[in-house]
Short mmCIF file of C-alpha atoms in Angstrom, two decimals:
data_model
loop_
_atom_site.label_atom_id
_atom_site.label_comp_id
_atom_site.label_asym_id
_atom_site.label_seq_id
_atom_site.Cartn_x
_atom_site.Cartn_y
_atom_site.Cartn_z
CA UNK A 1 73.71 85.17 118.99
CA UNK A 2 70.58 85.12 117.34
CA UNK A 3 68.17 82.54 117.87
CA UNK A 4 66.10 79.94 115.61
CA UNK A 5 63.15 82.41 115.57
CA UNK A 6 64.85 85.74 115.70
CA UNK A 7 63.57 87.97 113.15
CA UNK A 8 66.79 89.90 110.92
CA UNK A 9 65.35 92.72 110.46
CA UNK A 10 65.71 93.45 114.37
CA UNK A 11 68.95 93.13 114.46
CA UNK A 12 69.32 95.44 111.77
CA UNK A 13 67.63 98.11 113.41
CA UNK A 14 69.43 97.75 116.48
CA UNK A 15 72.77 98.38 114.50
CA UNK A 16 71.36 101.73 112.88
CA UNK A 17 70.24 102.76 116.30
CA UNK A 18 73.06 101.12 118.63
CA UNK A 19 74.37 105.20 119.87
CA UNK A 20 70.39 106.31 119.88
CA UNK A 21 69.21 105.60 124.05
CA UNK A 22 65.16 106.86 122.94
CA UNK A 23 65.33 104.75 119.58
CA UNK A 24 66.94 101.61 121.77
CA UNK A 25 63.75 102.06 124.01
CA UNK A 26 60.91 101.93 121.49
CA UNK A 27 62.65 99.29 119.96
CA UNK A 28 62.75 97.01 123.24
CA UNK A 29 58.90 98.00 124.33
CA UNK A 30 58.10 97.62 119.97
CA UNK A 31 59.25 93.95 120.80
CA UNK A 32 60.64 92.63 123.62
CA UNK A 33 61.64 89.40 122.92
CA UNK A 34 63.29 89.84 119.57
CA UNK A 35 64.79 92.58 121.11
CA UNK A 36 66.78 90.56 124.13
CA UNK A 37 67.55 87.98 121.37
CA UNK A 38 69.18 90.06 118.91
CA UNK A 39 71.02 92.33 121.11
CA UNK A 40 73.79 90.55 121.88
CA UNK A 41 74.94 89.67 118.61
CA UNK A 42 73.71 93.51 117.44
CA UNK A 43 75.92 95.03 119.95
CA UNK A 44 79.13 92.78 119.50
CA UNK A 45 81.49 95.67 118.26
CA UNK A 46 80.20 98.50 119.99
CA UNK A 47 81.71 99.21 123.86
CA UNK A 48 80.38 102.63 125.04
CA UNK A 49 78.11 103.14 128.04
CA UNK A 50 74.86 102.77 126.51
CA UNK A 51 76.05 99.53 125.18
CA UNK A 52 77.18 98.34 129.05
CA UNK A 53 73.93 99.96 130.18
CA UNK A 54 71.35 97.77 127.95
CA UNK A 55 73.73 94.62 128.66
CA UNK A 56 73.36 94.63 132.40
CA UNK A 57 69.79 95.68 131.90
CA UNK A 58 68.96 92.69 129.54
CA UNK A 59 71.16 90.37 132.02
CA UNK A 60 68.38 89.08 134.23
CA UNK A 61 66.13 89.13 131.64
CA UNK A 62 67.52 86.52 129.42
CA UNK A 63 67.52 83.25 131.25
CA UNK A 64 64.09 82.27 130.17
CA UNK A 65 64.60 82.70 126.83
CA UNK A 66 68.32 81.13 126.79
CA UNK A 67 66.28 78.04 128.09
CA UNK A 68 64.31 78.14 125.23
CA UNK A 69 66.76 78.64 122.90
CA UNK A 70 68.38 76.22 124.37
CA UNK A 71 65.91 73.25 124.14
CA UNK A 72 65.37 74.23 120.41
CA UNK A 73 68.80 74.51 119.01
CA UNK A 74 70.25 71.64 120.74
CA UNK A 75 67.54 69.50 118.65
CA UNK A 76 68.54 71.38 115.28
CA UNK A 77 71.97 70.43 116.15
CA UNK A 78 71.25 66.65 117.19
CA UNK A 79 69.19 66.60 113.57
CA UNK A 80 71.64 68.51 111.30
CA UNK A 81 74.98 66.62 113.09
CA UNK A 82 73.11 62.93 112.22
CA UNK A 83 72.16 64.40 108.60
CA UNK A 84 76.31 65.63 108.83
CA UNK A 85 77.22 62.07 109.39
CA UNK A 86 75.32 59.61 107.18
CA UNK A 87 76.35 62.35 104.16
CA UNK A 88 80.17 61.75 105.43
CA UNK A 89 79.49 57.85 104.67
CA UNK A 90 77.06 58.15 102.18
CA UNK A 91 80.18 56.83 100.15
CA UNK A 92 79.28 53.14 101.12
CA UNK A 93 76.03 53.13 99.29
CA UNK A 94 77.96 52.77 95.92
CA UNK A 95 80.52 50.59 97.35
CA UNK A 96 83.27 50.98 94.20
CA UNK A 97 84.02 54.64 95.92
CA UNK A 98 87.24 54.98 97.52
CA UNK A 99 86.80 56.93 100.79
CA UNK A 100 90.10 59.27 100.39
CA UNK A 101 88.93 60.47 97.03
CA UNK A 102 85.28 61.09 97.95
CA UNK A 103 86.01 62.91 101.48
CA UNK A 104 88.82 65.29 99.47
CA UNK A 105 86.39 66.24 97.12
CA UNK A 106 83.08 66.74 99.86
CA UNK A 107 84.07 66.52 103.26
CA UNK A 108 84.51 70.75 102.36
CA UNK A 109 81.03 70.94 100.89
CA UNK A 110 79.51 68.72 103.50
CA UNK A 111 80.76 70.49 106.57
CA UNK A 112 79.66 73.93 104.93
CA UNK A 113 76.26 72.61 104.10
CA UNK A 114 75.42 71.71 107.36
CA UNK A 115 76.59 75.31 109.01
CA UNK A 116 74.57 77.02 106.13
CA UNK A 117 71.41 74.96 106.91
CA UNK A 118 71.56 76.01 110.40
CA UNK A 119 71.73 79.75 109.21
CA UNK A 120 68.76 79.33 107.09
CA UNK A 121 66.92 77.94 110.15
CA UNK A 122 68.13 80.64 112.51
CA UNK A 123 67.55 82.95 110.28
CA UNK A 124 64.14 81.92 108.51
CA UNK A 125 65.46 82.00 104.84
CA UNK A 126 62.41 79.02 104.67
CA UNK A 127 60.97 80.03 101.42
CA UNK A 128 61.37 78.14 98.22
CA UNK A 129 63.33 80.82 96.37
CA UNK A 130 65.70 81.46 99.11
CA UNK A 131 66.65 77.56 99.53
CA UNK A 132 66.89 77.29 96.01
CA UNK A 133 69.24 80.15 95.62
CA UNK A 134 71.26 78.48 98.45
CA UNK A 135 71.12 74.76 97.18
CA UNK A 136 71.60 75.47 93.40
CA UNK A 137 75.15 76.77 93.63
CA UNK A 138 75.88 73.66 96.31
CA UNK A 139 74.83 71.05 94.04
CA UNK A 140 75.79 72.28 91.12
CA UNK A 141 79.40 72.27 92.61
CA UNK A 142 79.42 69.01 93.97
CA UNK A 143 78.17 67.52 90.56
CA UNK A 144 81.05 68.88 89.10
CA UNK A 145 83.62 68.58 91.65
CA UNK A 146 82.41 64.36 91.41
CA UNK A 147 82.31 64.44 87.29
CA UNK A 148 86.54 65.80 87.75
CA UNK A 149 88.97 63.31 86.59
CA UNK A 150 89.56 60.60 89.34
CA UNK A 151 93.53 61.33 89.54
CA UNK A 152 94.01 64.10 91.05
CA UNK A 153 95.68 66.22 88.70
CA UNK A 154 96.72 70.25 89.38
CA UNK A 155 93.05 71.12 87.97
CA UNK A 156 91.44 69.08 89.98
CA UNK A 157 93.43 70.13 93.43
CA UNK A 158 92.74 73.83 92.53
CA UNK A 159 89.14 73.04 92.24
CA UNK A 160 89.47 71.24 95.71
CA UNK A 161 91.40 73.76 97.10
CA UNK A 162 89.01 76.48 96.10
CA UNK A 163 85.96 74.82 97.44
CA UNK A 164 86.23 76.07 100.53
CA UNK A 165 86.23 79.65 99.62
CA UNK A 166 82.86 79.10 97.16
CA UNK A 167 81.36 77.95 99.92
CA UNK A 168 82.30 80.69 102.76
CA UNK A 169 80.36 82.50 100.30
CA UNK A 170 76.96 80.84 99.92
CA UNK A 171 77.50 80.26 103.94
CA UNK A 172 77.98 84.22 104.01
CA UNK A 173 74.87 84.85 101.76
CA UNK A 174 72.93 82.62 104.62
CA UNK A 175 74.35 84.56 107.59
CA UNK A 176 73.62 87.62 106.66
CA UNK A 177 70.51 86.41 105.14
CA UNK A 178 71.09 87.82 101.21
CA UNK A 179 71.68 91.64 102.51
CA UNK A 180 75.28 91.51 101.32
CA UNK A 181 75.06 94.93 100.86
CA UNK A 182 74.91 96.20 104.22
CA UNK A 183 78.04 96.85 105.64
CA UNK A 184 77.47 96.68 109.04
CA UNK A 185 76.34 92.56 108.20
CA UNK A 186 79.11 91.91 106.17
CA UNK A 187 81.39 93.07 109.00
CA UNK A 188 79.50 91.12 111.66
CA UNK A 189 79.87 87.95 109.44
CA UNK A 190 83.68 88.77 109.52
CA UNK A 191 83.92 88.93 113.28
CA UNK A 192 81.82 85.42 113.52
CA UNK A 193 84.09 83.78 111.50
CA UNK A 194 87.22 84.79 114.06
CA UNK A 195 84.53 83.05 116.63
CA UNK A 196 83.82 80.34 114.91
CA UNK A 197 87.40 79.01 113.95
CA UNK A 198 88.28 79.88 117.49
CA UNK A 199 85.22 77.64 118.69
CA UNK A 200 86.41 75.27 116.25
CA UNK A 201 89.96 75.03 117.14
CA UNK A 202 88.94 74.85 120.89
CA UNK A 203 86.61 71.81 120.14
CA UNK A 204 89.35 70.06 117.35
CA UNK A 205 91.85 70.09 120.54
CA UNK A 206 89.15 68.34 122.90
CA UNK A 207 88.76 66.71 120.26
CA UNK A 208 92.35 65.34 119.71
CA UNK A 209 93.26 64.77 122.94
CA UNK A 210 89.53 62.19 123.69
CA UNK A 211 90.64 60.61 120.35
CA UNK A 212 94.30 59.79 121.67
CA UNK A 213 93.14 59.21 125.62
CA UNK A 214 90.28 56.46 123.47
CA UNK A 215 92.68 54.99 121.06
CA UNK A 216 95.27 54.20 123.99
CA UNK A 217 93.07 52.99 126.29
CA UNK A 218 91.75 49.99 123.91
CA UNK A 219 96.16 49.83 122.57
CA UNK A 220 96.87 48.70 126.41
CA UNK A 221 94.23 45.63 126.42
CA UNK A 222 95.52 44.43 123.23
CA UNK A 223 92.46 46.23 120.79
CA UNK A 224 94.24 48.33 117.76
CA UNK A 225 90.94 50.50 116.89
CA UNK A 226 93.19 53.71 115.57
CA UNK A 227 91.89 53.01 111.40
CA UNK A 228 88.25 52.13 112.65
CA UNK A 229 88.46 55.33 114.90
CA UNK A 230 89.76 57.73 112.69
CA UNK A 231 87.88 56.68 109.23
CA UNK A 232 84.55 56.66 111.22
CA UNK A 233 84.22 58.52 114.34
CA UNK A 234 86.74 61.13 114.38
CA UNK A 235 86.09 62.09 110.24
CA UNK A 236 82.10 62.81 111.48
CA UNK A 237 83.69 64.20 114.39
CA UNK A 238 85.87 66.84 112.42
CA UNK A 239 82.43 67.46 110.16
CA UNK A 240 79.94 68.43 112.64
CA UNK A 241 82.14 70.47 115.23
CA UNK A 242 81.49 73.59 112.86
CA UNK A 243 78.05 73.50 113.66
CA UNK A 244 78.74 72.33 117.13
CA UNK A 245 80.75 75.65 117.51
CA UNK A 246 78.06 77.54 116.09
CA UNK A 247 75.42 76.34 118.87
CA UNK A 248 78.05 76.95 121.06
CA UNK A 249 78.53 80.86 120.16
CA UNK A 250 75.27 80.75 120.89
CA UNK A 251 75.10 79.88 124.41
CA UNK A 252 78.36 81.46 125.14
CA UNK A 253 79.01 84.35 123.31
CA UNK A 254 80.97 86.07 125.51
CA UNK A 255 83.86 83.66 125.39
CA UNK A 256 84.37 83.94 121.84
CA UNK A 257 83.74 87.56 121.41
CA UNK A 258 86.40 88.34 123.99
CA UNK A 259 89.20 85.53 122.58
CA UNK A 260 89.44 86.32 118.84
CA UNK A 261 90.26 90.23 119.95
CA UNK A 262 93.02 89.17 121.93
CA UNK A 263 94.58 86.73 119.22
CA UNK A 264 94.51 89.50 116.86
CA UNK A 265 96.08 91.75 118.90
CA UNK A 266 99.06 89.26 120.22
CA UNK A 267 99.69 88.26 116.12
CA UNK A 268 99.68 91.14 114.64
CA UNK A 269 103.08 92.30 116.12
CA UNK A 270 104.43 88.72 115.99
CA UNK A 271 103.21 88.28 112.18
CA UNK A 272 105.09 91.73 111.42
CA UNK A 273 108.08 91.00 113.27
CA UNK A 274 108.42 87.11 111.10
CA UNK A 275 107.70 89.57 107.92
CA UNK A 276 110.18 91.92 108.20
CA UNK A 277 113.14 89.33 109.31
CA UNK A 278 111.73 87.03 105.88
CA UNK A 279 111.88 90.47 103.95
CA UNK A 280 115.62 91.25 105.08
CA UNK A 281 116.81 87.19 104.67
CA UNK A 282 115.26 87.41 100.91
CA UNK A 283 117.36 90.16 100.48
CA UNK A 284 120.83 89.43 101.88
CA UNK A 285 120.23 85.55 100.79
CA UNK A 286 120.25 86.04 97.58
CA UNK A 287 118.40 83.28 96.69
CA UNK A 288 116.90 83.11 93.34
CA UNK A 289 112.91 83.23 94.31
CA UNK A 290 112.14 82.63 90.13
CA UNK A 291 113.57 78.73 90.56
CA UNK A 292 111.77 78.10 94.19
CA UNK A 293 108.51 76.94 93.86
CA UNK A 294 108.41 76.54 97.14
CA UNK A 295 108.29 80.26 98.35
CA UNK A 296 105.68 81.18 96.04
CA UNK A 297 103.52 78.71 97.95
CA UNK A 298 104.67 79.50 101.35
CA UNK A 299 104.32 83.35 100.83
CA UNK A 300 100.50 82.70 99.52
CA UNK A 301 99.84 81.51 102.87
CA UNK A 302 101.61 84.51 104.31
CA UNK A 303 99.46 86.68 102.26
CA UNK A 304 96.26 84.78 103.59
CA UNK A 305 96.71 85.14 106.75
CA UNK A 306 97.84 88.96 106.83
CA UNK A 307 94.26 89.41 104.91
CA UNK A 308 92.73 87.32 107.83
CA UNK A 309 94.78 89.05 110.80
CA UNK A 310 93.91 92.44 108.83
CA UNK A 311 90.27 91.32 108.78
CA UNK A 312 89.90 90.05 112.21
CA UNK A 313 91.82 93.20 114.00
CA UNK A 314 89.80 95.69 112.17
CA UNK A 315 86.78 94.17 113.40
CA UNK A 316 87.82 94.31 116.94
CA UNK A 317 89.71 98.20 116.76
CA UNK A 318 86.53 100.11 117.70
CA UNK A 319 87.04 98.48 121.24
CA UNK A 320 90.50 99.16 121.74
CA UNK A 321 92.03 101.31 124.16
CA UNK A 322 95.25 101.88 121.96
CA UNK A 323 93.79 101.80 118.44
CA UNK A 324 96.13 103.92 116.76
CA UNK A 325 98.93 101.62 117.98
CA UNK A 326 97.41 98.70 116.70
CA UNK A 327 96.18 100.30 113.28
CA UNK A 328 99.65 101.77 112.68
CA UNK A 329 101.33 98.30 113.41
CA UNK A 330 98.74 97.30 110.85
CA UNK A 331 99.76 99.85 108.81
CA UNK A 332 103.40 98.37 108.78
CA UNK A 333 102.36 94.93 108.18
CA UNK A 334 100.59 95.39 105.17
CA UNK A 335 103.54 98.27 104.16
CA UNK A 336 106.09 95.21 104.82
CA UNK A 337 103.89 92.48 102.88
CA UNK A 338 103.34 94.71 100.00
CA UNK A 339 107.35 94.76 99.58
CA UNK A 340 107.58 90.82 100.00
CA UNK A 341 104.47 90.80 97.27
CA UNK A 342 106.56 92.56 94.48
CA UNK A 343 108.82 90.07 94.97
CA UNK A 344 107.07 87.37 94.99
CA UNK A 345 105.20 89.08 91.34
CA UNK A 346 108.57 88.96 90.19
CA UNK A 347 109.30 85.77 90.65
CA UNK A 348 106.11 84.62 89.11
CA UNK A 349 106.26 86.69 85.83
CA UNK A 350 110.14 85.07 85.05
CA UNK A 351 108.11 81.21 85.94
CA UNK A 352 105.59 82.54 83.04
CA UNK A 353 108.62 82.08 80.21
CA UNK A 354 108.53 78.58 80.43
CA UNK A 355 104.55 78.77 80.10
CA UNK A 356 101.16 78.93 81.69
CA UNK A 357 100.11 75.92 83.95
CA UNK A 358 96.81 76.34 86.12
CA UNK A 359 99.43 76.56 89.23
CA UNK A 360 101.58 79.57 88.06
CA UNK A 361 98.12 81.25 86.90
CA UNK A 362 96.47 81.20 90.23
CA UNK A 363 99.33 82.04 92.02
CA UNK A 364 99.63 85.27 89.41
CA UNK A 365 96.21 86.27 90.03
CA UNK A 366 95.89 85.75 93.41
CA UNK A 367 98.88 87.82 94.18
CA UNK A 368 97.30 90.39 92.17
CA UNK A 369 94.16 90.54 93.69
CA UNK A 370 95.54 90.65 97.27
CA UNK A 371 98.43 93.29 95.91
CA UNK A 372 95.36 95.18 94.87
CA UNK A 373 93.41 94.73 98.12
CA UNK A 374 96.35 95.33 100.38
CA UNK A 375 97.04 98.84 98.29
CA UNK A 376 93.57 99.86 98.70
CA UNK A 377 93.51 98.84 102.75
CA UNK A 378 96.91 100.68 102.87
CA UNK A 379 95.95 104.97 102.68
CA UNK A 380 93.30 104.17 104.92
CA UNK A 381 95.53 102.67 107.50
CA UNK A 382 97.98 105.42 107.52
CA UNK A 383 94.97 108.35 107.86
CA UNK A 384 93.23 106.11 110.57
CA UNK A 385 96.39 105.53 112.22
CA UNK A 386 98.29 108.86 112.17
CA UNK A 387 95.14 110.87 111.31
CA UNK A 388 92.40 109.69 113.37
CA UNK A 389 89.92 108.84 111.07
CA UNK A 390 86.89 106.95 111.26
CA UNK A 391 86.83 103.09 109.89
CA UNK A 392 83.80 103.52 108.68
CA UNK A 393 85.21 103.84 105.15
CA UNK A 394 88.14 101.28 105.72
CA UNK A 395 85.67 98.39 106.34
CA UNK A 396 83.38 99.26 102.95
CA UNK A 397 86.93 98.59 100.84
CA UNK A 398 87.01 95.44 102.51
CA UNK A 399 83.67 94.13 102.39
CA UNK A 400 82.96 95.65 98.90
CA UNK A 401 86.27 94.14 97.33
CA UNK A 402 84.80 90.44 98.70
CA UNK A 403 82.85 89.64 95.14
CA UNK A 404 85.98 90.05 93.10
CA UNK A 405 87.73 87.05 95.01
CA UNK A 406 83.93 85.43 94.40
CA UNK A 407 84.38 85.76 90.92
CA UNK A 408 88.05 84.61 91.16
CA UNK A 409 86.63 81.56 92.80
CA UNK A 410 83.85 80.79 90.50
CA UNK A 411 86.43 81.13 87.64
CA UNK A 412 89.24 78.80 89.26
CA UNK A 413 86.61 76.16 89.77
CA UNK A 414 84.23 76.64 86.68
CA UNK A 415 86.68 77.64 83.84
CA UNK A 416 90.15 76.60 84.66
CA UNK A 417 89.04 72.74 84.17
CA UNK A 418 88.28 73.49 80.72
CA UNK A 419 91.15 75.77 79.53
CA UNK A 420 94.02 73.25 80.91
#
């Protein structure tokens, strides 16, 4: 990945010239070491020979400057996972607080904060206007989020709920430092998200089993530390192993780049086999989907995670040795999801005759928007799959449809509040 001092624009020239062997050369003798350090990342999605060629070349090459790296980002960790932790108890300074309530409503923000401030650094985003476009939106959004009613009412969960997404966003913006316009950096800040929860998830398990090995140990000589443990140590814990996972990627990027490829791959099929059995019970069931509240939540999370499996798999396709199987199985999940969609629309529009409530209104327009998306993704998939077509124009839907779920955001959490 890139490190603390890379330059950006690098990278992006290594991405318009990643099939080019003369332009690759006057780039590496133009500058060497920004070259070695952006490489990597550059070259994630791209397997041909040149590719394998530059990565054995650069292999013995590296060491010094992983060293360096090294040395630097471990102290921007250290610095950013301290700053993680007194913000996780900066609660205590008012004292009349109530822990639950203020780590629901910023434990989210925190977390994302501290993975966007290592971006900025790694990236050099430094200047005044750049942090300020960055911080604005941040605390703006945790003013509010703090000025909510203190019960949590349905508002004030969808505002909570939605926080995550508002700030995947201003962590995007950091990433791919403001040049959300470029497809090729909107993709790569796809793929790194597959690495980082898969960094994450690696690190929450480690994580899980030290807590349990720590809390039994003290259990057997008569010490109960399980409340102290997990309202202190493993809440900073769970904040600061995003940006843990990031300086990980870093030092190990093949692990990660090799993974999240593979889980794709191994889900897809499984995801589309659970979707068409659930599309055949709803069916012969019966059941009326209009009085179950219930499925309309469940299926939401089924549509998130076909977008993510969609997401991650058509990052990774360009690699595979059997694309067209996996884009056409692709092909048939979204197909199969659309189906389960309409029903799901269905069932939402008869819940409206009884009323609007902020819960049956994002639930409406979230199924839209993702009925929309998936429709769009779907002619692609077919031509790609049964045609042979490039992706090229199958990632620029994606990416390019990513500001109308912005705007979706900005509404649940900025308007909604007012109107109910």
């Amino acid at each position: 990945m890139k490190a603390m001092n890379e330059p950006p624009a690098m990278k992006n020239e290594i991405l318009q010239n990643i099939d080019d062997p003369e332009a690759l050369e006057l780039l590496f003798r133009k500058d060497k070491d920004s070259f070695i350090l952006c490489f990597q990342e550059a070259s994630a999605a791209t397997d041909s020979d040149l590719v394998r060629f530059w990565r054995i070349r650069l292999k013995n090459e590296t060491s010094g400057y992983k060293h360096l790296m090294l040395k630097t980002d471990l102290w921007i960790a250290a610095i950013l996972s301290c700053a993680i932790a007194l913000l996780v108890k900066s609660y205590l300074i008012f004292g009349n607080i109530n822990m639950e309530d203020f780590l629901v409503r910023n434990l989210v923000i925190i977390t994302f904060s501290g993975l966007t401030v290592w971006f900025i650094l790694k990236n050099k985003l430094t200047s005044a206007k750049n942090i300020l476009l960055l911080l604005l939106p941040v605390v703006v959004l945790t003013i509010f989020i703090n000025l909510l009613p203190g019960e949590l009412d349905d508002t004030t969960i969808l505002v909570i709920i939605h926080t995550p997404l508002f700030m995947w966003f201003i962590f995007g913006m950091a990433w791919v430092s403001f040049n959300y316009t470029n497809t090729s950096e909107v993709s790569g800040f796809i793929r790194y998200n597959g690495e980082l929860v898969t960094m994450f998830g690696l690190l929450c398990i480690a994580g899980a089993i030290l807590s349990g090995m720590t809390i039994s140990l003290f259990a057997i000589i008569g010490i109960e530390i399980e409340e102290f443990y997990m309202s202190n140590i493993a809440i900073i814990g769970l904040a600061i192993f995003p940006v843990v996972a990031a300086l990980m990627i870093d030092l190990y990027p093949d692990i990660t780049s090799r993974v999240v490829p593979i889980i794709a791959r191994i889900f897809t099929p499984l995801v589309l086999i659970s979707a068409i059995v659930y599309l055949i019970a709803i069916a012969v069931s019966g059941i009326d989907l209009s009085q179950n509240r219930e499925f309309l939540i469940i299926f939401n999370l089924l549509l998130l995670g076909v977008m993510v499996i969609i997401v991650f798999s058509l990052t990774e396709l360009e690699k595979s040795n059997i694309r067209n199987l996996n884009v056409i199985l692709l092909f048939l999940l979204v197909a199969v999801t659309l189906i389960i969609d309409l029903f799901a629309l269905s069932a939402i529009i008869s819940r409206l005759s009884d009323g609007f409530t902020p819960n049956r209104t994002v639930v409406l327009v979230s199924n839209i928007l993702v009925l929309v998306n998936l429709l769009l993704i779907l002619p692609d998939l077919f031509l790609i799959g049964f045609k042979g077509k490039s992706l090229d124009r199958l990632e620029r839907i994606i990416c390019s449809y990513l500001p109308v779920y912005f705007i979706y955001c900005l509404v649940v959490i900025f308007v909604f509040p007012f109107i109910f």
